[in-house]
Short mmCIF file of C-alpha atoms and ligand atoms in Angstrom, two decimals:
data_model
loop_
_atom_site.label_atom_id
_atom_site.label_comp_id
_atom_site.label_asym_id
_atom_site.label_seq_id
_atom_site.Cartn_x
_atom_site.Cartn_y
_atom_site.Cartn_z
CA MET S 851 0.00 0.00 0.00
CA GLY S 852 2.90 2.33 0.79
CA GLN S 853 4.37 2.06 -2.70
CA THR S 854 0.98 2.60 -4.31
CA ALA S 855 0.50 5.74 -2.22
CA VAL S 856 3.89 7.11 -3.23
CA SER S 857 3.23 6.28 -6.91
CA ILE S 858 0.25 8.67 -6.96
CA GLY S 859 1.96 11.44 -5.01
CA ALA S 860 0.41 10.69 -1.60
CA ASN S 861 2.26 10.83 1.71
CA VAL S 862 -0.58 9.40 3.84
CA PHE S 863 -3.26 6.80 3.14
CA GLN S 864 -6.32 5.16 4.60
CA PHE S 865 -7.19 1.49 4.40
CA PHE S 866 -9.84 -0.91 5.65
CA THR S 867 -8.67 -3.34 8.33
CA ARG S 868 -10.80 -6.03 6.68
CA ASN S 869 -13.58 -6.27 4.14
CA PRO S 870 -15.47 -2.99 4.67
CA ARG S 871 -18.66 -5.02 5.07
CA GLY S 872 -17.13 -6.94 7.98
CA GLY S 873 -15.79 -10.47 8.18
CA ALA S 874 -12.43 -11.93 9.04
CA ALA S 875 -9.14 -10.11 8.51
CA LYS S 876 -5.93 -11.62 7.26
CA PRO S 877 -3.43 -12.44 10.02
CA VAL S 878 -0.81 -9.76 10.65
CA ASP S 879 2.50 -10.49 8.92
CA LEU S 880 5.04 -8.88 11.27
CA ALA S 881 7.85 -9.00 8.71
CA ASP S 882 5.58 -7.12 6.32
CA VAL S 883 4.68 -4.55 9.01
CA GLN S 884 8.38 -4.02 9.74
CA ALA S 885 9.19 -3.60 6.04
CA PHE S 886 6.40 -1.03 5.75
CA ALA S 887 7.64 0.89 8.81
CA GLU S 888 11.12 1.17 7.26
CA TYR S 889 9.73 2.17 3.89
CA ALA S 890 7.38 4.75 5.44
CA GLN S 891 10.26 6.25 7.40
CA ALA S 892 12.52 6.36 4.34
CA VAL S 893 10.03 8.03 1.98
CA GLY S 894 8.22 10.14 4.59
CA ILE S 895 4.78 8.55 4.76
CA GLY S 896 2.77 10.20 7.55
CA PRO S 897 0.11 8.75 9.83
CA ILE S 898 -1.75 5.83 8.35
CA LEU S 899 -5.47 5.75 9.00
CA ALA S 900 -7.24 2.44 9.45
CA HIS S 901 -11.00 2.48 8.85
CA ALA S 902 -13.26 0.09 10.75
CA PRO S 903 -15.86 -1.77 8.64
CA TYR S 904 -18.73 0.60 7.99
CA THR S 905 -21.34 -2.05 8.72
CA LEU S 906 -20.20 -2.18 12.32
CA ASN S 907 -22.81 -0.66 14.63
CA ALA S 908 -21.76 -0.15 18.24
CA ALA S 909 -25.11 1.57 18.96
CA SER S 910 -27.32 -1.30 17.78
CA ALA S 911 -30.24 -2.49 19.89
CA ASP S 912 -29.21 -6.06 19.07
CA PRO S 913 -26.64 -7.41 21.59
CA ALA S 914 -25.22 -9.77 18.94
CA VAL S 915 -24.49 -6.81 16.62
CA ARG S 916 -22.81 -4.93 19.47
CA ALA S 917 -20.81 -8.01 20.44
CA PHE S 918 -19.57 -8.25 16.86
CA ALA S 919 -18.58 -4.56 16.92
CA GLU S 920 -16.64 -5.07 20.14
CA LYS S 921 -14.90 -8.15 18.76
CA VAL S 922 -13.81 -6.26 15.63
CA PHE S 923 -12.60 -3.28 17.70
CA LEU S 924 -10.50 -5.45 20.00
CA ASP S 925 -9.10 -7.47 17.13
CA ASP S 926 -8.22 -4.31 15.19
CA MET S 927 -6.54 -2.77 18.26
CA LYS S 928 -4.42 -5.88 18.59
CA ARG S 929 -3.43 -5.71 14.91
CA LEU S 930 -2.70 -1.99 14.92
CA ALA S 931 -0.46 -2.32 17.98
CA ALA S 932 2.14 -3.58 15.47
CA THR S 933 2.09 -0.13 13.80
CA PRO S 934 2.60 2.44 16.59
CA GLY S 935 1.08 5.86 15.94
CA ALA S 936 -1.65 4.62 13.62
CA LEU S 937 -5.08 6.25 13.67
CA TYR S 938 -8.26 4.16 13.75
CA ASN S 939 -11.44 5.72 12.41
CA PHE S 940 -14.97 4.42 12.98
CA HIS S 941 -18.56 5.50 12.38
CA PRO S 942 -20.21 6.04 15.77
CA GLY S 943 -23.22 4.04 14.58
CA SER S 944 -26.99 4.28 14.28
CA HIS S 945 -29.32 4.18 17.25
CA VAL S 946 -32.10 2.68 15.10
CA GLY S 947 -35.03 4.15 16.97
CA GLN S 948 -33.67 3.84 20.50
CA GLY S 949 -32.95 7.58 20.62
CA ALA S 950 -29.62 9.41 20.46
CA GLU S 951 -29.09 9.28 24.21
CA LYS S 952 -29.34 5.49 24.38
CA GLY S 953 -27.15 5.19 21.28
CA ILE S 954 -24.48 7.41 22.84
CA GLU S 955 -24.51 5.25 25.97
CA LEU S 956 -24.07 2.05 23.94
CA VAL S 957 -21.24 3.40 21.76
CA ALA S 958 -19.41 4.73 24.81
CA GLU S 959 -19.66 1.33 26.48
CA ILE S 960 -17.85 -0.42 23.63
CA LEU S 961 -15.40 2.43 23.23
CA VAL S 962 -14.24 1.96 26.81
CA GLN S 963 -13.29 -1.63 25.96
CA ALA S 964 -11.54 -0.55 22.78
CA LEU S 965 -9.64 2.23 24.56
CA ALA S 966 -8.48 -0.11 27.28
CA HIS S 967 -6.82 -2.16 24.51
CA ALA S 968 -5.84 0.69 22.19
CA GLY S 969 -2.16 0.72 23.15
CA PRO S 970 -0.34 3.09 20.79
CA THR S 971 -3.40 3.70 18.57
CA THR S 972 -5.56 6.83 18.58
CA ILE S 973 -9.24 6.07 18.01
CA LEU S 974 -11.18 8.62 15.96
CA LEU S 975 -14.93 9.15 15.83
CA GLU S 976 -15.96 10.27 12.35
CA THR S 977 -18.28 13.24 11.87
CA MET S 978 -21.33 11.78 10.12
CA ALA S 979 -23.88 13.04 7.59
CA GLY S 980 -26.86 12.09 9.78
CA LYS S 981 -28.41 9.57 7.41
CA GLY S 982 -31.33 7.82 9.14
CA SER S 983 -30.59 7.53 12.84
CA GLU S 984 -26.83 7.93 12.43
CA LEU S 985 -25.04 9.36 15.47
CA GLY S 986 -22.27 11.95 15.14
CA ARG S 987 -23.91 14.44 12.77
CA ASP S 988 -24.14 16.92 15.60
CA PHE S 989 -20.77 17.89 17.15
CA ALA S 990 -22.50 17.72 20.55
CA GLU S 991 -23.15 13.99 20.06
CA LEU S 992 -19.46 13.37 19.42
CA ARG S 993 -18.63 15.29 22.58
CA ALA S 994 -21.18 13.31 24.58
CA ILE S 995 -19.73 9.98 23.39
CA ILE S 996 -16.16 11.10 24.18
CA ASP S 997 -17.11 12.39 27.65
CA ARG S 998 -19.02 9.29 28.54
CA ALA S 999 -16.32 6.89 27.36
CA GLU S 1000 -13.52 8.78 29.07
CA ALA S 1001 -15.42 9.08 32.33
CA ALA S 1002 -15.82 5.30 32.42
CA LEU S 1003 -12.14 4.55 31.71
CA PRO S 1004 -10.12 2.89 34.43
CA PRO S 1005 -7.65 5.47 35.88
CA ALA S 1006 -4.60 3.71 34.42
CA CYS S 1007 -5.74 4.35 30.83
CA PRO S 1008 -4.27 7.36 29.06
CA LYS S 1009 -6.97 9.88 28.07
CA ALA S 1010 -5.43 11.38 24.96
CA ARG S 1011 -6.39 8.48 22.73
CA LEU S 1012 -9.84 9.61 21.51
CA GLY S 1013 -10.07 12.06 18.65
CA VAL S 1014 -12.26 13.10 15.75
CA CYS S 1015 -11.95 12.71 11.99
CA PHE S 1016 -13.56 15.62 10.12
CA ASP S 1017 -15.27 14.43 6.93
CA THR S 1018 -16.00 17.46 4.74
CA CYS S 1019 -18.85 15.76 2.83
CA HIS S 1020 -20.47 14.55 6.04
CA VAL S 1021 -20.15 17.84 7.92
CA TRP S 1022 -21.67 19.67 4.93
CA ASP S 1023 -24.47 17.12 4.53
CA GLY S 1024 -24.98 17.36 8.28
CA GLY S 1025 -25.84 21.06 7.89
CA TYR S 1026 -22.60 22.87 8.79
CA ASP S 1027 -21.73 25.63 6.33
CA ILE S 1028 -18.08 24.90 5.52
CA VAL S 1029 -18.48 26.73 2.18
CA ASP S 1030 -19.43 30.22 3.38
CA ASP S 1031 -18.45 30.01 7.04
CA LEU S 1032 -15.57 27.58 7.53
CA ASP S 1033 -14.16 29.63 10.41
CA GLY S 1034 -17.54 29.68 12.14
CA VAL S 1035 -17.87 25.90 11.84
CA LEU S 1036 -14.38 25.36 13.22
CA ASP S 1037 -15.12 27.79 16.08
CA GLU S 1038 -18.19 25.79 16.90
CA PHE S 1039 -16.22 22.56 16.73
CA ASP S 1040 -13.69 24.06 19.10
CA ARG S 1041 -16.36 25.20 21.53
CA VAL S 1042 -18.25 21.89 21.51
CA VAL S 1043 -15.53 19.26 21.04
CA GLY S 1044 -12.17 21.04 21.19
CA LEU S 1045 -9.75 21.49 18.31
CA ASP S 1046 -7.13 19.41 20.13
CA ARG S 1047 -9.35 16.39 19.33
CA LEU S 1048 -9.13 16.97 15.59
CA LYS S 1049 -6.64 14.48 14.15
CA ALA S 1050 -7.56 13.85 10.51
CA VAL S 1051 -9.65 15.11 7.61
CA HIS S 1052 -11.61 13.07 5.07
CA LEU S 1053 -11.52 15.32 2.04
CA ASN S 1054 -14.63 14.78 -0.09
CA ASP S 1055 -16.95 16.91 -2.16
CA SER S 1056 -20.68 16.18 -1.85
CA MET S 1057 -23.32 15.42 -4.47
CA ASN S 1058 -25.97 17.05 -2.31
CA ALA S 1059 -26.93 20.38 -0.79
CA LYS S 1060 -25.95 21.51 2.71
CA GLY S 1061 -28.04 19.70 5.30
CA ALA S 1062 -29.21 16.99 2.87
CA ARG S 1063 -28.06 14.19 5.23
CA LYS S 1064 -27.42 11.96 2.21
CA ASP S 1065 -23.70 11.08 2.36
CA ARG S 1066 -22.94 10.77 -1.35
CA HIS S 1067 -19.31 11.67 -1.98
CA GLU S 1068 -18.30 13.56 -5.13
CA LYS S 1069 -14.93 14.24 -6.75
CA ILE S 1070 -13.10 17.32 -5.43
CA GLY S 1071 -14.50 20.46 -7.08
CA LYS S 1072 -17.26 18.59 -8.92
CA GLY S 1073 -19.89 18.72 -6.18
CA ARG S 1074 -21.90 21.15 -4.10
CA ILE S 1075 -18.96 22.10 -1.87
CA GLY S 1076 -16.97 23.21 -4.90
CA LEU S 1077 -13.35 24.03 -5.66
CA GLU S 1078 -13.32 27.52 -4.11
CA ALA S 1079 -14.22 26.06 -0.73
CA PHE S 1080 -11.45 23.48 -1.05
CA VAL S 1081 -8.94 26.27 -1.65
CA ARG S 1082 -9.95 27.65 1.76
CA ILE S 1083 -10.02 24.20 3.38
CA VAL S 1084 -6.52 23.13 2.34
CA ASN S 1085 -5.11 26.55 3.24
CA ASN S 1086 -6.95 26.80 6.55
CA PRO S 1087 -4.38 27.07 9.36
CA ILE S 1088 -6.22 24.53 11.52
CA LEU S 1089 -7.19 21.95 8.89
CA GLY S 1090 -4.09 22.50 6.74
CA ARG S 1091 -1.76 20.97 9.31
CA LEU S 1092 -3.80 17.76 9.57
CA PRO S 1093 -3.44 14.72 7.29
CA PHE S 1094 -5.99 14.70 4.44
CA TYR S 1095 -7.47 11.44 3.14
CA LEU S 1096 -9.48 11.32 -0.09
CA GLU S 1097 -12.63 9.18 -0.25
CA THR S 1098 -13.89 10.47 -3.56
CA PRO S 1099 -15.31 8.19 -6.27
CA CYS S 1100 -12.02 7.83 -8.18
CA ASP S 1101 -9.76 5.11 -9.51
CA LEU S 1102 -6.02 5.24 -8.83
CA GLN S 1103 -5.33 7.56 -11.78
CA GLY S 1104 -8.19 9.79 -10.59
CA TYR S 1105 -6.66 10.03 -7.13
CA LYS S 1106 -3.31 10.90 -8.63
CA GLU S 1107 -4.95 13.79 -10.49
CA GLU S 1108 -6.86 14.94 -7.42
CA ILE S 1109 -3.73 14.94 -5.29
CA ALA S 1110 -1.94 17.04 -7.93
CA LEU S 1111 -4.95 19.37 -8.11
CA LEU S 1112 -5.04 19.80 -4.32
CA LYS S 1113 -1.29 20.36 -4.05
CA GLY S 1114 -1.73 23.08 -6.64
CA LEU S 1115 -4.30 24.82 -4.43
CA VAL S 1116 -1.93 25.15 -1.48
CA LYS S 1117 -0.69 28.71 -1.20
FE1 LIG X 725 -16.07 6.68 7.02
FE1 LIG X 726 -15.38 9.61 5.67
ZN1 LIG X 727 -19.32 9.14 3.64
#
């Protein structure tokens, strides 16, 4: 994966820890992990971001679904321990009619287990578009999950291991105006969650209007967020120092072109 990233001009990348729809992961090949670490160091690859399967729902009403989420979390923490400094991103989940408060309680419960086994990995909650009963559209929900999980942590666990991944398509679809008021949105994020929690950005345009709660990613500059807004996003002093990960509907050549386009926007 490292060589592929370098071949398209990237210096960070995101990957799924297993089939994005869930299922078993390949065993960790420690020699392979070591070879990657040396390569990453040599060519200057920054933090790698592992994405949990998006079918995982830690807020489900079904105990079997939550047990599966916990199993995947713990297994992924074990695997990522081989790559110190990695980031692990997950979708907080959907409360499916139980109400946001109950959902927050259930996610926090599993997060405590994951954090206790996180070792050198930072776990990130992703800002969500708010499709259906999805948690994490509202910054306040992210804060509530973080507070609840951290309050339940045994005292020996370090507290700096929970962060947030800012997905531009999701935040926009969730109703935050990152096009005309990026500074205002970041101020609000700071007030509600705290900018020190912000560890990564998913850089995506959106097919839909602000507040649409649809979550359909578009290529950079081809959607409703638009290129002008991305000029401000990549040059923003807060966002600009974070690693950016593209999740646009592109093939490898398309990503190469988008990376070149984005680099060209940096002032
Ligand atoms: Fe995601
Ligand atoms: Fe995302
Ligand atoms: Zn999305």
